[in-house]
Amino acid sequence: MPTRRIPSRLIPSGAAHSEPSDRTRSPARRAVLLALTAALAGAGLSTAHAEQRVIRIVVPYGTGAVQDTIARAISDELGQALNASIVVENRAGAGGTVGTAQVARATPDGNTLVLAAASHHIAGYLYKNLNYDPYKDFTGVAYLGNTGYIILASAALKAANTTEFIQAVKAKPGAYDYASAGNGSASHLGMASFLTAAGAQMQHIPMKSTGDAVTELLAGRVAAVTAATIGVTGYRNDPRVVFLAYTGKQRSRFAPDLPTVAESGLPGYAFDSWLGLLAPAGIAPAERDKINAAVNKVLADPKVQTRLASLGVEADAKSPAQFQDLLKADWDAAGKLVAASGARVE
């Protein structure tokens, strides 16, 4: 039988000869082949990269907000732990409810999370027409830690401690003002709950941000402010203000010499804010547990702990069940807080 000739254009490269030809040995041809190999390898890497899982962490506030800074502080290590690309996405508006609503409506596959704080539950009682349920529409995935608040008074009030401050305010009910980051903000509710516990009255002056509220205090236009620890520690030696007390259950590692409110004459008082990642309700337990384990691994990293400490966060790890128990207790407490403050946003 005659041998069938295979057209040369169908012969795979290298199949016709066991030894490289002179043309293959040509430096120019070798350069072309190397370039082609590199291009194909690059295409393969690009395809692999494109197929990598992408997880969005929605921050319902603008760039530079506390939640935004925290999300970015853990994103690289979390991406490595999950072998995923972590994208921090800012969706600000309406006191954090715009971005949070988007996550509530997302597919519960673990690829869309929200970095929430105590204000997450407060919104459920504060906003009359909220289009999602902060408790029922979310599942706690990973707890990150908590941050406390400090009560500061104007030096002009001449109150050296919490007891003297309460006495001065009670002596003139409603005569003094306090500023906050806005109606229904944590700084508003923190001071409102403190005054309720003390049986004292002050007028609330809502500002646009904590920075604006502190400016009012430094200028002597208000008598007090409650603000997140990290936002005011730089004023510790400022003669215009007096640091009265820390609102957490225990003293803050960032101001260990500052007594708690409970130590200062109001036993049982505590006000702080948890921080954590929430997923839309319905996320599979296995997926929830996978992300939880990855976050807890990241929180054990000394570099991450130092990074979060610089932001005023006392990092801690919890199991999904422990975090969910915390969320239930906080949901119930938020209702009482808002009711006591009288705050409401239409």
Short mmCIF file of C-alpha atoms in Angstrom, two decimals:
data_model
loop_
_atom_site.label_atom_id
_atom_site.label_comp_id
_atom_site.label_asym_id
_atom_site.label_seq_id
_atom_site.Cartn_x
_atom_site.Cartn_y
_atom_site.Cartn_z
CA MET A 1 0.00 0.00 0.00
CA PRO A 2 1.38 3.41 -0.91
CA THR A 3 2.38 5.62 2.01
CA ARG A 4 -0.02 8.54 2.55
CA ARG A 5 1.75 11.88 2.58
CA ILE A 6 0.71 14.19 5.41
CA PRO A 7 0.69 17.81 4.42
CA SER A 8 3.49 19.63 6.24
CA ARG A 9 1.10 22.24 7.61
CA LEU A 10 -0.60 19.48 9.67
CA ILE A 11 2.57 18.09 11.17
CA PRO A 12 2.92 19.28 14.78
CA SER A 13 6.03 21.27 15.53
CA GLY A 14 8.85 18.88 16.42
CA ALA A 15 7.03 15.76 15.14
CA ALA A 16 8.77 15.57 11.75
CA HIS A 17 12.30 15.60 13.13
CA SER A 18 13.83 14.31 16.28
CA GLU A 19 16.56 16.93 16.07
CA PRO A 20 15.96 20.69 15.79
CA SER A 21 16.48 22.10 12.33
CA ASP A 22 18.83 24.92 11.43
CA ARG A 23 15.81 27.23 11.26
CA THR A 24 14.85 26.31 14.83
CA ARG A 25 18.40 26.98 15.92
CA SER A 26 18.21 30.48 14.46
CA PRO A 27 18.42 33.12 17.24
CA ALA A 28 15.63 35.11 15.62
CA ARG A 29 13.34 32.07 15.41
CA ARG A 30 14.21 31.09 18.97
CA ALA A 31 13.27 34.56 20.17
CA VAL A 32 9.90 34.30 18.42
CA LEU A 33 9.22 30.90 19.98
CA LEU A 34 10.16 32.15 23.44
CA ALA A 35 7.92 35.17 23.03
CA LEU A 36 5.04 32.94 21.90
CA THR A 37 5.57 30.60 24.88
CA ALA A 38 5.61 33.53 27.28
CA ALA A 39 2.44 34.95 25.75
CA LEU A 40 0.64 31.62 26.09
CA ALA A 41 1.82 31.27 29.70
CA GLY A 42 0.67 34.79 30.44
CA ALA A 43 -2.72 34.04 28.94
CA GLY A 44 -2.98 31.00 31.15
CA LEU A 45 -2.13 33.03 34.24
CA SER A 46 -4.64 35.70 33.29
CA THR A 47 -7.33 33.07 32.89
CA ALA A 48 -6.52 31.59 36.30
CA HIS A 49 -6.57 35.03 37.86
CA ALA A 50 -9.87 35.87 36.22
CA GLU A 51 -11.38 32.69 37.66
CA GLN A 52 -10.25 33.51 41.23
CA ARG A 53 -13.11 34.03 43.65
CA VAL A 54 -14.03 37.66 44.31
CA ILE A 55 -15.53 38.60 47.66
CA ARG A 56 -17.00 42.07 48.13
CA ILE A 57 -16.90 43.67 51.57
CA VAL A 58 -19.40 46.50 51.41
CA VAL A 59 -18.69 49.43 53.71
CA PRO A 60 -21.91 51.43 54.08
CA TYR A 61 -19.96 54.64 54.70
CA GLY A 62 -17.51 56.76 52.76
CA THR A 63 -13.77 56.33 52.33
CA GLY A 64 -11.90 57.00 55.56
CA ALA A 65 -14.75 56.02 57.87
CA VAL A 66 -13.90 53.65 60.73
CA GLN A 67 -15.45 50.60 59.00
CA ASP A 68 -13.69 51.46 55.75
CA THR A 69 -10.28 51.67 57.41
CA ILE A 70 -10.84 48.39 59.26
CA ALA A 71 -11.98 46.56 56.11
CA ARG A 72 -8.85 47.65 54.29
CA ALA A 73 -6.68 46.72 57.27
CA ILE A 74 -7.64 43.04 56.97
CA SER A 75 -8.37 42.66 53.24
CA ASP A 76 -4.94 41.45 52.07
CA GLU A 77 -4.52 38.77 54.72
CA LEU A 78 -8.15 37.67 54.40
CA GLY A 79 -7.76 37.32 50.65
CA GLN A 80 -4.74 35.08 51.16
CA ALA A 81 -6.55 32.97 53.80
CA LEU A 82 -9.52 32.42 51.47
CA ASN A 83 -7.52 32.29 48.22
CA ALA A 84 -9.78 35.03 46.95
CA SER A 85 -9.65 38.60 45.77
CA ILE A 86 -11.16 40.89 48.43
CA VAL A 87 -12.76 44.07 47.11
CA VAL A 88 -13.71 46.79 49.60
CA GLU A 89 -16.65 48.71 48.18
CA ASN A 90 -17.92 51.96 49.69
CA ARG A 91 -21.70 52.44 49.43
CA ALA A 92 -22.48 55.45 51.59
CA GLY A 93 -25.82 57.12 52.18
CA ALA A 94 -28.68 57.54 54.65
CA GLY A 95 -26.68 56.73 57.74
CA GLY A 96 -25.28 53.50 56.30
CA THR A 97 -28.63 52.06 55.22
CA VAL A 98 -28.08 52.37 51.44
CA GLY A 99 -25.10 50.01 51.28
CA THR A 100 -26.55 47.71 53.92
CA ALA A 101 -29.79 47.33 51.93
CA GLN A 102 -27.79 46.22 48.88
CA VAL A 103 -26.15 43.44 50.87
CA ALA A 104 -29.52 42.36 52.30
CA ARG A 105 -30.73 41.77 48.71
CA ALA A 106 -27.55 40.02 47.52
CA THR A 107 -27.25 36.30 46.82
CA PRO A 108 -26.31 34.54 50.10
CA ASP A 109 -23.28 32.76 48.65
CA GLY A 110 -20.64 34.35 50.85
CA ASN A 111 -19.36 36.59 48.06
CA THR A 112 -21.07 39.73 49.39
CA LEU A 113 -20.58 40.82 53.00
CA VAL A 114 -21.09 44.03 54.94
CA LEU A 115 -18.70 45.32 57.58
CA ALA A 116 -21.17 46.39 60.23
CA ALA A 117 -21.08 47.93 63.69
CA ALA A 118 -23.58 48.66 66.46
CA SER A 119 -25.16 51.35 64.27
CA HIS A 120 -26.40 48.47 62.05
CA HIS A 121 -29.05 47.51 64.61
CA ILE A 122 -29.71 51.06 65.76
CA ALA A 123 -30.89 51.87 62.23
CA GLY A 124 -33.68 49.32 62.59
CA TYR A 125 -35.29 51.35 65.35
CA LEU A 126 -34.20 54.76 64.14
CA TYR A 127 -35.54 54.78 60.57
CA LYS A 128 -39.30 54.56 60.20
CA ASN A 129 -39.42 53.17 56.64
CA LEU A 130 -36.34 50.95 56.44
CA ASN A 131 -36.66 48.46 53.54
CA TYR A 132 -34.81 45.62 55.27
CA ASP A 133 -34.69 44.04 58.72
CA PRO A 134 -31.20 44.52 60.28
CA TYR A 135 -31.58 41.40 62.41
CA LYS A 136 -33.67 38.92 60.37
CA ASP A 137 -32.14 39.68 56.97
CA PHE A 138 -28.54 39.01 58.03
CA THR A 139 -26.37 36.26 59.49
CA GLY A 140 -23.31 36.91 61.61
CA VAL A 141 -20.27 35.48 59.83
CA ALA A 142 -17.24 36.79 61.70
CA TYR A 143 -16.72 38.99 64.73
CA LEU A 144 -13.73 41.34 64.51
CA GLY A 145 -13.66 43.11 67.86
CA ASN A 146 -15.06 46.18 69.53
CA THR A 147 -14.34 49.83 70.05
CA GLY A 148 -15.40 51.94 73.00
CA TYR A 149 -16.14 55.62 73.54
CA ILE A 150 -14.82 58.37 75.76
CA ILE A 151 -16.87 61.08 77.42
CA LEU A 152 -15.16 64.45 77.26
CA ALA A 153 -16.18 67.71 78.94
CA SER A 154 -15.24 71.28 78.28
CA ALA A 155 -12.62 72.55 80.71
CA ALA A 156 -14.81 75.63 81.12
CA LEU A 157 -17.29 73.51 83.07
CA LYS A 158 -14.59 72.98 85.73
CA ALA A 159 -15.58 69.34 86.31
CA ALA A 160 -12.53 67.21 87.09
CA ASN A 161 -14.34 63.87 86.98
CA THR A 162 -17.65 62.17 86.12
CA THR A 163 -19.21 62.84 89.53
CA GLU A 164 -18.50 66.57 89.35
CA PHE A 165 -19.75 66.68 85.75
CA ILE A 166 -23.08 65.09 86.70
CA GLN A 167 -23.45 67.45 89.64
CA ALA A 168 -22.83 70.50 87.43
CA VAL A 169 -25.34 69.34 84.79
CA LYS A 170 -27.99 68.48 87.39
CA ALA A 171 -27.60 71.90 88.98
CA LYS A 172 -28.82 73.50 85.73
CA PRO A 173 -31.16 71.03 83.97
CA GLY A 174 -31.19 71.58 80.19
CA ALA A 175 -28.82 74.54 80.40
CA TYR A 176 -25.83 72.76 78.86
CA ASP A 177 -25.41 71.36 75.34
CA TYR A 178 -23.60 68.31 74.03
CA ALA A 179 -22.65 67.67 70.40
CA SER A 180 -22.66 64.43 68.42
CA ALA A 181 -21.96 63.08 64.93
CA GLY A 182 -25.66 63.36 64.12
CA ASN A 183 -29.14 62.39 65.21
CA GLY A 184 -29.18 58.70 66.06
CA SER A 185 -25.40 58.28 65.71
CA ALA A 186 -23.48 56.19 68.23
CA SER A 187 -22.03 59.35 69.77
CA HIS A 188 -25.59 60.69 70.21
CA LEU A 189 -26.99 57.50 71.73
CA GLY A 190 -23.93 56.98 73.90
CA MET A 191 -24.31 60.35 75.57
CA ALA A 192 -28.10 60.03 75.75
CA SER A 193 -27.83 56.69 77.55
CA PHE A 194 -25.23 58.12 79.92
CA LEU A 195 -27.45 61.07 80.82
CA THR A 196 -30.44 58.76 81.32
CA ALA A 197 -28.41 56.58 83.68
CA ALA A 198 -27.23 59.68 85.55
CA GLY A 199 -30.70 61.24 85.71
CA ALA A 200 -29.38 64.43 84.08
CA GLN A 201 -30.58 66.60 81.19
CA MET A 202 -28.64 68.32 78.40
CA GLN A 203 -29.59 69.68 74.98
CA HIS A 204 -28.44 67.69 71.96
CA ILE A 205 -26.69 69.53 69.13
CA PRO A 206 -26.33 67.20 66.08
CA MET A 207 -23.38 67.87 63.79
CA LYS A 208 -22.33 66.25 60.49
CA SER A 209 -19.42 64.27 61.91
CA THR A 210 -17.53 63.40 65.07
CA GLY A 211 -14.80 65.81 63.98
CA ASP A 212 -17.31 68.67 63.84
CA ALA A 213 -18.65 67.74 67.27
CA VAL A 214 -15.16 67.74 68.78
CA THR A 215 -14.47 71.12 67.16
CA GLU A 216 -17.53 72.53 68.93
CA LEU A 217 -16.21 71.18 72.22
CA LEU A 218 -12.72 72.61 71.72
CA ALA A 219 -14.23 75.99 70.88
CA GLY A 220 -16.24 75.94 74.10
CA ARG A 221 -19.59 76.08 72.30
CA VAL A 222 -20.80 72.82 73.86
CA ALA A 223 -20.14 71.31 77.29
CA ALA A 224 -19.55 67.67 76.34
CA VAL A 225 -19.03 65.07 73.62
CA THR A 226 -18.97 61.28 73.49
CA ALA A 227 -16.63 60.02 70.77
CA ALA A 228 -14.92 56.81 69.65
CA THR A 229 -11.63 56.33 71.47
CA ILE A 230 -9.38 56.47 68.42
CA GLY A 231 -10.88 59.79 67.32
CA VAL A 232 -10.03 61.72 70.49
CA THR A 233 -6.96 60.18 72.15
CA GLY A 234 -4.85 62.88 70.50
CA TYR A 235 -6.56 65.50 72.67
CA ARG A 236 -5.64 63.82 75.96
CA ASN A 237 -3.29 66.65 76.98
CA ASP A 238 -5.32 69.48 75.46
CA PRO A 239 -6.10 72.00 78.24
CA ARG A 240 -9.48 72.83 76.64
CA VAL A 241 -11.02 69.45 77.46
CA VAL A 242 -11.25 66.98 80.34
CA PHE A 243 -11.40 63.22 79.73
CA LEU A 244 -14.07 62.01 82.14
CA ALA A 245 -14.53 58.27 81.57
CA TYR A 246 -14.46 55.35 79.19
CA THR A 247 -17.83 53.81 78.28
CA GLY A 248 -16.75 50.16 77.90
CA LYS A 249 -17.17 47.32 80.38
CA GLN A 250 -13.46 47.30 81.19
CA ARG A 251 -10.83 49.99 80.89
CA SER A 252 -9.47 50.60 77.43
CA ARG A 253 -6.00 49.37 76.54
CA PHE A 254 -5.61 52.70 74.73
CA ALA A 255 -6.30 54.77 77.88
CA PRO A 256 -5.68 52.38 80.80
CA ASP A 257 -5.56 55.14 83.39
CA LEU A 258 -9.04 56.41 82.46
CA PRO A 259 -11.79 54.94 84.67
CA THR A 260 -14.91 53.42 83.19
CA VAL A 261 -18.28 55.10 83.70
CA ALA A 262 -19.24 52.16 85.92
CA GLU A 263 -16.20 52.83 88.11
CA SER A 264 -17.12 56.51 88.22
CA GLY A 265 -20.43 56.19 90.03
CA LEU A 266 -22.82 54.53 87.56
CA PRO A 267 -22.51 50.77 88.24
CA GLY A 268 -23.60 48.54 85.39
CA TYR A 269 -23.31 51.22 82.72
CA ALA A 270 -21.56 50.16 79.50
CA PHE A 271 -21.69 51.35 75.91
CA ASP A 272 -19.44 50.18 73.11
CA SER A 273 -19.65 49.09 69.50
CA TRP A 274 -19.03 45.65 68.04
CA LEU A 275 -17.52 45.25 64.59
CA GLY A 276 -18.04 42.28 62.32
CA LEU A 277 -18.84 40.82 58.92
CA LEU A 278 -22.46 39.97 58.13
CA ALA A 279 -23.83 38.01 55.18
CA PRO A 280 -27.35 37.97 53.73
CA ALA A 281 -29.59 35.55 55.63
CA GLY A 282 -29.58 32.10 54.07
CA ILE A 283 -25.84 31.66 53.67
CA ALA A 284 -24.88 27.99 53.86
CA PRO A 285 -23.43 27.04 57.27
CA ALA A 286 -20.37 25.51 55.60
CA GLU A 287 -19.63 28.75 53.73
CA ARG A 288 -20.23 30.82 56.87
CA ASP A 289 -17.85 28.59 58.85
CA LYS A 290 -15.19 28.77 56.14
CA ILE A 291 -15.12 32.58 56.21
CA ASN A 292 -15.26 32.62 60.00
CA ALA A 293 -12.22 30.34 60.25
CA ALA A 294 -10.31 32.50 57.77
CA VAL A 295 -11.11 35.72 59.67
CA ASN A 296 -10.11 34.16 62.99
CA LYS A 297 -6.82 33.09 61.42
CA VAL A 298 -6.23 36.65 60.25
CA LEU A 299 -7.06 38.08 63.69
CA ALA A 300 -4.39 35.83 65.23
CA ASP A 301 -1.72 37.51 63.09
CA PRO A 302 0.31 39.93 65.28
CA LYS A 303 0.68 42.35 62.37
CA VAL A 304 -3.09 42.55 61.95
CA GLN A 305 -3.60 42.94 65.69
CA THR A 306 -1.17 45.87 65.74
CA ARG A 307 -2.86 47.39 62.71
CA LEU A 308 -6.32 47.17 64.30
CA ALA A 309 -5.02 48.45 67.63
CA SER A 310 -3.79 51.59 65.85
CA LEU A 311 -7.43 52.10 64.80
CA GLY A 312 -8.73 51.76 68.35
CA VAL A 313 -10.10 48.25 67.81
CA GLU A 314 -9.69 45.61 70.50
CA ALA A 315 -9.54 42.58 68.20
CA ASP A 316 -11.16 39.34 69.27
CA ALA A 317 -12.38 36.13 67.66
CA LYS A 318 -15.72 34.37 68.10
CA SER A 319 -17.43 31.34 66.63
CA PRO A 320 -20.48 31.94 64.42
CA ALA A 321 -22.76 30.83 67.28
CA GLN A 322 -21.11 33.22 69.75
CA PHE A 323 -21.35 36.08 67.29
CA GLN A 324 -25.02 35.35 66.60
CA ASP A 325 -25.76 35.40 70.33
CA LEU A 326 -24.05 38.79 70.58
CA LEU A 327 -26.11 40.10 67.67
CA LYS A 328 -29.37 39.00 69.31
CA ALA A 329 -28.46 40.72 72.59
CA ASP A 330 -27.37 43.86 70.76
CA TRP A 331 -30.58 43.95 68.69
CA ASP A 332 -32.65 43.95 71.87
CA ALA A 333 -30.41 46.55 73.55
CA ALA A 334 -30.52 48.86 70.52
CA GLY A 335 -34.28 49.19 70.81
CA LYS A 336 -34.01 50.33 74.42
CA LEU A 337 -31.21 52.74 73.55
CA VAL A 338 -33.14 54.45 70.78
CA ALA A 339 -36.29 54.62 72.89
CA ALA A 340 -34.37 56.25 75.75
CA SER A 341 -32.82 58.83 73.42
CA GLY A 342 -36.06 59.77 71.71
CA ALA A 343 -34.21 59.82 68.39
CA ARG A 344 -36.13 59.22 65.16
CA VAL A 345 -35.38 59.65 61.46
CA GLU A 346 -38.30 59.80 59.02
#
